[in-house]
mmCIF file of N, CA and C and ligand atoms in Angstrom:
data_model
loop_
_atom_site.group_PDB
_atom_site.id
_atom_site.type_symbol
_atom_site.label_atom_id
_atom_site.label_comp_id
_atom_site.label_asym_id
_atom_site.label_seq_id
_atom_site.Cartn_x
_atom_site.Cartn_y
_atom_site.Cartn_z
ATOM 1 N N MET J 1 -79.071 -34.721 -101.204
ATOM 2 C CA MET J 1 -79.054 -36.117 -100.804
ATOM 3 C C MET J 1 -78.182 -36.213 -99.577
ATOM 4 N N GLU J 2 -78.717 -36.860 -98.613
ATOM 5 C CA GLU J 2 -77.864 -37.051 -97.326
ATOM 6 C C GLU J 2 -76.920 -38.168 -97.590
ATOM 7 N N LEU J 3 -75.788 -38.023 -96.932
ATOM 8 C CA LEU J 3 -74.751 -38.988 -97.225
ATOM 9 C C LEU J 3 -75.053 -40.323 -96.727
ATOM 10 N N TRP J 4 -75.456 -40.349 -95.401
ATOM 11 C CA TRP J 4 -75.723 -41.679 -94.848
ATOM 12 C C TRP J 4 -77.121 -41.750 -94.321
ATOM 13 N N ILE J 5 -77.912 -42.587 -94.628
ATOM 14 C CA ILE J 5 -79.333 -42.553 -94.285
ATOM 15 C C ILE J 5 -79.641 -44.002 -93.637
ATOM 16 N N GLN J 6 -80.751 -44.018 -92.950
ATOM 17 C CA GLN J 6 -81.286 -45.218 -92.409
ATOM 18 C C GLN J 6 -82.367 -45.614 -93.371
ATOM 19 N N PRO J 7 -82.210 -46.656 -94.226
ATOM 20 C CA PRO J 7 -83.174 -47.062 -95.251
ATOM 21 C C PRO J 7 -84.427 -47.425 -94.593
ATOM 22 N N CYS J 8 -85.611 -47.056 -95.310
ATOM 23 C CA CYS J 8 -86.828 -47.580 -94.805
ATOM 24 C C CYS J 8 -86.964 -48.991 -95.214
ATOM 25 N N ASP J 9 -87.959 -49.654 -94.736
ATOM 26 C CA ASP J 9 -88.163 -51.130 -94.904
ATOM 27 C C ASP J 9 -88.153 -51.456 -96.375
ATOM 28 N N ALA J 10 -88.849 -50.700 -97.203
ATOM 29 C CA ALA J 10 -88.934 -51.041 -98.625
ATOM 30 C C ALA J 10 -87.623 -50.961 -99.337
ATOM 31 N N CYS J 11 -86.813 -49.911 -98.892
ATOM 32 C CA CYS J 11 -85.534 -49.835 -99.478
ATOM 33 C C CYS J 11 -84.664 -50.952 -99.049
ATOM 34 N N ALA J 12 -84.714 -51.293 -97.716
ATOM 35 C CA ALA J 12 -83.830 -52.357 -97.276
ATOM 36 C C ALA J 12 -84.108 -53.588 -97.953
ATOM 37 N N ASP J 13 -85.499 -53.860 -98.227
ATOM 38 C CA ASP J 13 -85.784 -55.112 -98.949
ATOM 39 C C ASP J 13 -85.348 -55.087 -100.381
ATOM 40 N N LEU J 14 -85.292 -53.917 -101.019
ATOM 41 C CA LEU J 14 -84.973 -53.776 -102.350
ATOM 42 C C LEU J 14 -83.526 -54.057 -102.676
ATOM 43 N N HIS J 15 -82.658 -53.627 -101.773
ATOM 44 C CA HIS J 15 -81.196 -53.635 -101.931
ATOM 45 C C HIS J 15 -80.817 -55.150 -102.195
ATOM 46 N N GLY J 16 -80.060 -55.276 -103.383
ATOM 47 C CA GLY J 16 -79.584 -56.612 -103.660
ATOM 48 C C GLY J 16 -80.582 -57.477 -104.515
ATOM 49 N N GLN J 17 -81.783 -56.910 -104.743
ATOM 50 C CA GLN J 17 -82.773 -57.618 -105.515
ATOM 51 C C GLN J 17 -82.391 -57.525 -107.027
ATOM 52 N N ARG J 18 -82.909 -58.395 -107.864
ATOM 53 C CA ARG J 18 -82.570 -58.364 -109.319
ATOM 54 C C ARG J 18 -83.195 -57.083 -109.911
ATOM 55 N N ALA J 19 -82.479 -56.485 -110.927
ATOM 56 C CA ALA J 19 -82.898 -55.337 -111.529
ATOM 57 C C ALA J 19 -84.309 -55.419 -112.230
ATOM 58 N N THR J 20 -84.748 -56.670 -112.392
ATOM 59 C CA THR J 20 -86.029 -56.846 -113.084
ATOM 60 C C THR J 20 -87.159 -56.560 -112.075
ATOM 61 N N VAL J 21 -86.857 -56.502 -110.789
ATOM 62 C CA VAL J 21 -87.929 -56.245 -109.784
ATOM 63 C C VAL J 21 -88.332 -54.738 -109.952
ATOM 64 N N ASP J 22 -89.665 -54.467 -109.862
ATOM 65 C CA ASP J 22 -90.051 -53.114 -109.997
ATOM 66 C C ASP J 22 -89.701 -52.218 -108.827
ATOM 67 N N PRO J 23 -89.417 -50.948 -109.004
ATOM 68 C CA PRO J 23 -89.216 -50.042 -107.880
ATOM 69 C C PRO J 23 -90.418 -49.921 -106.940
ATOM 70 N N HIS J 24 -90.137 -49.739 -105.656
ATOM 71 C CA HIS J 24 -91.324 -49.550 -104.832
ATOM 72 C C HIS J 24 -91.940 -48.142 -104.984
ATOM 73 N N ASP J 25 -93.128 -47.962 -104.297
ATOM 74 C CA ASP J 25 -93.956 -46.759 -104.578
ATOM 75 C C ASP J 25 -93.261 -45.403 -104.240
ATOM 76 N N ASP J 26 -92.363 -45.422 -103.403
ATOM 77 C CA ASP J 26 -91.714 -44.096 -102.988
ATOM 78 C C ASP J 26 -90.464 -43.837 -103.758
ATOM 79 N N LEU J 27 -90.068 -44.633 -104.607
ATOM 80 C CA LEU J 27 -88.911 -44.346 -105.426
ATOM 81 C C LEU J 27 -89.231 -43.449 -106.628
ATOM 82 N N ALA J 28 -88.388 -42.373 -106.767
ATOM 83 C CA ALA J 28 -88.667 -41.486 -107.948
ATOM 84 C C ALA J 28 -87.441 -41.530 -108.812
ATOM 85 N N LEU J 29 -87.728 -41.706 -110.166
ATOM 86 C CA LEU J 29 -86.672 -41.790 -111.053
ATOM 87 C C LEU J 29 -85.943 -40.483 -111.275
ATOM 88 N N LYS J 30 -84.627 -40.434 -111.124
ATOM 89 C CA LYS J 30 -83.887 -39.228 -111.249
ATOM 90 C C LYS J 30 -83.086 -39.097 -112.426
ATOM 91 N N GLY J 31 -82.673 -40.115 -113.055
ATOM 92 C CA GLY J 31 -81.857 -40.015 -114.287
ATOM 93 C C GLY J 31 -81.342 -41.316 -114.626
ATOM 94 N N ALA J 32 -80.565 -41.402 -115.665
ATOM 95 C CA ALA J 32 -80.120 -42.602 -116.355
ATOM 96 C C ALA J 32 -78.637 -42.479 -116.715
ATOM 97 N N GLY J 33 -78.009 -43.543 -116.665
ATOM 98 C CA GLY J 33 -76.644 -43.655 -117.151
ATOM 99 C C GLY J 33 -76.695 -44.285 -118.561
ATOM 100 N N VAL J 34 -76.108 -43.616 -119.521
ATOM 101 C CA VAL J 34 -76.107 -44.108 -120.961
ATOM 102 C C VAL J 34 -74.603 -44.354 -121.326
ATOM 103 N N LEU J 35 -74.447 -45.494 -121.936
ATOM 104 C CA LEU J 35 -73.190 -45.855 -122.439
ATOM 105 C C LEU J 35 -73.273 -46.320 -123.883
ATOM 106 N N LYS J 36 -72.701 -45.589 -124.861
ATOM 107 C CA LYS J 36 -72.767 -45.980 -126.178
ATOM 108 C C LYS J 36 -74.181 -46.139 -126.723
ATOM 109 N N GLY J 37 -75.043 -45.201 -126.259
ATOM 110 C CA GLY J 37 -76.460 -45.213 -126.702
ATOM 111 C C GLY J 37 -77.269 -46.169 -125.986
ATOM 112 N N ASP J 38 -76.800 -47.013 -125.118
ATOM 113 C CA ASP J 38 -77.639 -47.909 -124.354
ATOM 114 C C ASP J 38 -77.806 -47.378 -122.924
ATOM 115 N N VAL J 39 -79.019 -47.542 -122.401
ATOM 116 C CA VAL J 39 -79.238 -47.250 -120.965
ATOM 117 C C VAL J 39 -78.614 -48.323 -120.131
ATOM 118 N N VAL J 40 -77.626 -48.086 -119.408
ATOM 119 C CA VAL J 40 -76.936 -49.139 -118.601
ATOM 120 C C VAL J 40 -77.358 -49.169 -117.159
ATOM 121 N N GLU J 41 -77.827 -48.011 -116.645
ATOM 122 C CA GLU J 41 -78.317 -47.923 -115.300
ATOM 123 C C GLU J 41 -79.342 -46.792 -115.122
ATOM 124 N N LEU J 42 -80.221 -47.009 -114.101
ATOM 125 C CA LEU J 42 -81.175 -45.930 -113.770
ATOM 126 C C LEU J 42 -81.017 -45.518 -112.367
ATOM 127 N N HIS J 43 -81.150 -44.266 -112.018
ATOM 128 C CA HIS J 43 -80.955 -43.703 -110.751
ATOM 129 C C HIS J 43 -82.338 -43.320 -110.075
ATOM 130 N N TYR J 44 -82.459 -43.657 -108.878
ATOM 131 C CA TYR J 44 -83.628 -43.409 -108.154
ATOM 132 C C TYR J 44 -83.351 -42.829 -106.777
ATOM 133 N N ILE J 45 -84.310 -42.038 -106.280
ATOM 134 C CA ILE J 45 -84.290 -41.527 -104.951
ATOM 135 C C ILE J 45 -85.557 -41.908 -104.184
ATOM 136 N N CYS J 46 -85.389 -42.312 -102.959
ATOM 137 C CA CYS J 46 -86.597 -42.622 -102.226
ATOM 138 C C CYS J 46 -87.122 -41.416 -101.484
ATOM 139 N N LYS J 47 -88.414 -41.103 -101.777
ATOM 140 C CA LYS J 47 -88.988 -39.911 -101.201
ATOM 141 C C LYS J 47 -89.275 -40.078 -99.708
ATOM 142 N N ARG J 48 -89.212 -41.286 -99.164
ATOM 143 C CA ARG J 48 -89.490 -41.521 -97.874
ATOM 144 C C ARG J 48 -88.235 -41.387 -96.949
ATOM 145 N N CYS J 49 -87.191 -42.065 -97.346
ATOM 146 C CA CYS J 49 -85.918 -42.077 -96.473
ATOM 147 C C CYS J 49 -84.792 -41.411 -96.999
ATOM 148 N N GLY J 50 -84.858 -41.052 -98.345
ATOM 149 C CA GLY J 50 -83.752 -40.319 -98.999
ATOM 150 C C GLY J 50 -82.687 -41.339 -99.597
ATOM 151 N N ALA J 51 -82.958 -42.543 -99.625
ATOM 152 C CA ALA J 51 -82.062 -43.523 -100.172
ATOM 153 C C ALA J 51 -81.762 -43.273 -101.607
ATOM 154 N N ALA J 52 -80.561 -43.400 -102.068
ATOM 155 C CA ALA J 52 -80.249 -43.291 -103.484
ATOM 156 C C ALA J 52 -79.954 -44.760 -104.007
ATOM 157 N N PHE J 53 -80.605 -45.075 -105.095
ATOM 158 C CA PHE J 53 -80.452 -46.330 -105.688
ATOM 159 C C PHE J 53 -79.929 -46.244 -107.070
ATOM 160 N N THR J 54 -79.088 -47.182 -107.468
ATOM 161 C CA THR J 54 -78.727 -47.483 -108.858
ATOM 162 C C THR J 54 -79.321 -48.778 -109.188
ATOM 163 N N ARG J 55 -80.046 -48.786 -110.333
ATOM 164 C CA ARG J 55 -80.632 -50.090 -110.872
ATOM 165 C C ARG J 55 -79.739 -50.478 -112.107
ATOM 166 N N ILE J 56 -78.902 -51.477 -112.021
ATOM 167 C CA ILE J 56 -77.923 -51.739 -113.028
ATOM 168 C C ILE J 56 -78.599 -52.658 -113.986
ATOM 169 N N LEU J 57 -78.576 -52.252 -115.263
ATOM 170 C CA LEU J 57 -79.351 -52.927 -116.350
ATOM 171 C C LEU J 57 -78.344 -53.534 -117.335
ATOM 172 N N ALA J 58 -77.139 -53.348 -117.157
ATOM 173 C CA ALA J 58 -76.059 -53.994 -118.065
ATOM 174 C C ALA J 58 -75.037 -54.829 -117.395
ATOM 175 N N GLY J 59 -74.376 -55.636 -118.110
ATOM 176 C CA GLY J 59 -73.398 -56.462 -117.650
ATOM 177 C C GLY J 59 -73.836 -57.872 -117.295
ATOM 178 N N PRO J 60 -73.112 -58.722 -116.684
ATOM 179 C CA PRO J 60 -73.482 -60.092 -116.430
ATOM 180 C C PRO J 60 -74.759 -60.083 -115.585
ATOM 181 N N PRO J 61 -75.677 -61.123 -115.864
ATOM 182 C CA PRO J 61 -76.971 -61.150 -115.207
ATOM 183 C C PRO J 61 -76.826 -60.993 -113.671
ATOM 184 N N GLY J 62 -75.818 -61.685 -113.097
ATOM 185 C CA GLY J 62 -75.590 -61.757 -111.741
ATOM 186 C C GLY J 62 -75.322 -60.363 -111.156
ATOM 187 N N GLN J 63 -74.954 -59.323 -112.028
ATOM 188 C CA GLN J 63 -74.623 -58.047 -111.537
ATOM 189 C C GLN J 63 -75.724 -57.002 -111.752
ATOM 190 N N GLN J 64 -76.829 -57.455 -112.431
ATOM 191 C CA GLN J 64 -77.870 -56.581 -112.709
ATOM 192 C C GLN J 64 -78.861 -56.524 -111.537
ATOM 193 N N THR J 65 -78.576 -55.714 -110.585
ATOM 194 C CA THR J 65 -79.199 -55.664 -109.318
ATOM 195 C C THR J 65 -79.568 -54.253 -108.977
ATOM 196 N N TRP J 66 -80.328 -54.095 -107.929
ATOM 197 C CA TRP J 66 -80.620 -52.780 -107.208
ATOM 198 C C TRP J 66 -79.527 -52.663 -106.216
ATOM 199 N N MET J 67 -78.855 -51.466 -106.233
ATOM 200 C CA MET J 67 -77.773 -51.156 -105.295
ATOM 201 C C MET J 67 -78.126 -49.950 -104.574
ATOM 202 N N LEU J 68 -78.126 -50.046 -103.235
ATOM 203 C CA LEU J 68 -78.399 -48.933 -102.326
ATOM 204 C C LEU J 68 -76.959 -48.281 -102.034
ATOM 205 N N LEU J 69 -77.023 -46.948 -102.403
ATOM 206 C CA LEU J 69 -75.577 -46.286 -102.393
ATOM 207 C C LEU J 69 -75.229 -45.593 -101.095
ATOM 208 N N ASN J 70 -76.226 -45.215 -100.344
ATOM 209 C CA ASN J 70 -75.896 -44.375 -99.158
ATOM 210 C C ASN J 70 -76.460 -44.826 -97.912
ATOM 211 N N ALA J 71 -76.575 -46.158 -97.732
ATOM 212 C CA ALA J 71 -77.094 -46.678 -96.463
ATOM 213 C C ALA J 71 -75.935 -46.596 -95.378
ATOM 214 N N GLY J 72 -76.388 -46.245 -94.136
ATOM 215 C CA GLY J 72 -75.386 -46.227 -93.100
ATOM 216 C C GLY J 72 -75.108 -47.730 -92.615
ATOM 217 N N GLN J 73 -74.069 -47.884 -91.874
ATOM 218 C CA GLN J 73 -73.758 -49.268 -91.326
ATOM 219 C C GLN J 73 -74.433 -49.396 -90.052
ATOM 220 N N HIS J 74 -75.470 -50.146 -90.072
ATOM 221 C CA HIS J 74 -76.250 -50.276 -88.794
ATOM 222 C C HIS J 74 -76.380 -51.810 -88.520
HETATM 223 ZN ZN1 ZN R 101 -86.723 -45.569 -98.645
#
């Protein structure tokens, strides 16, 4: 995984969306975070730009979002 990437348009759009939104076509599921038997987050990598996403599935509804982890500051 590259540390800082320039996200592709699909990734830039997805960042900050609600976790109920489906991943775009270039996102590959890489793993899941489990807490006390519940899946609390899913981890994805974009095959196009290398972006790493966390899809947060637990916590207050306002915090259940897609979070882009390695976008550069552009
Ligand atoms: Zn991407």
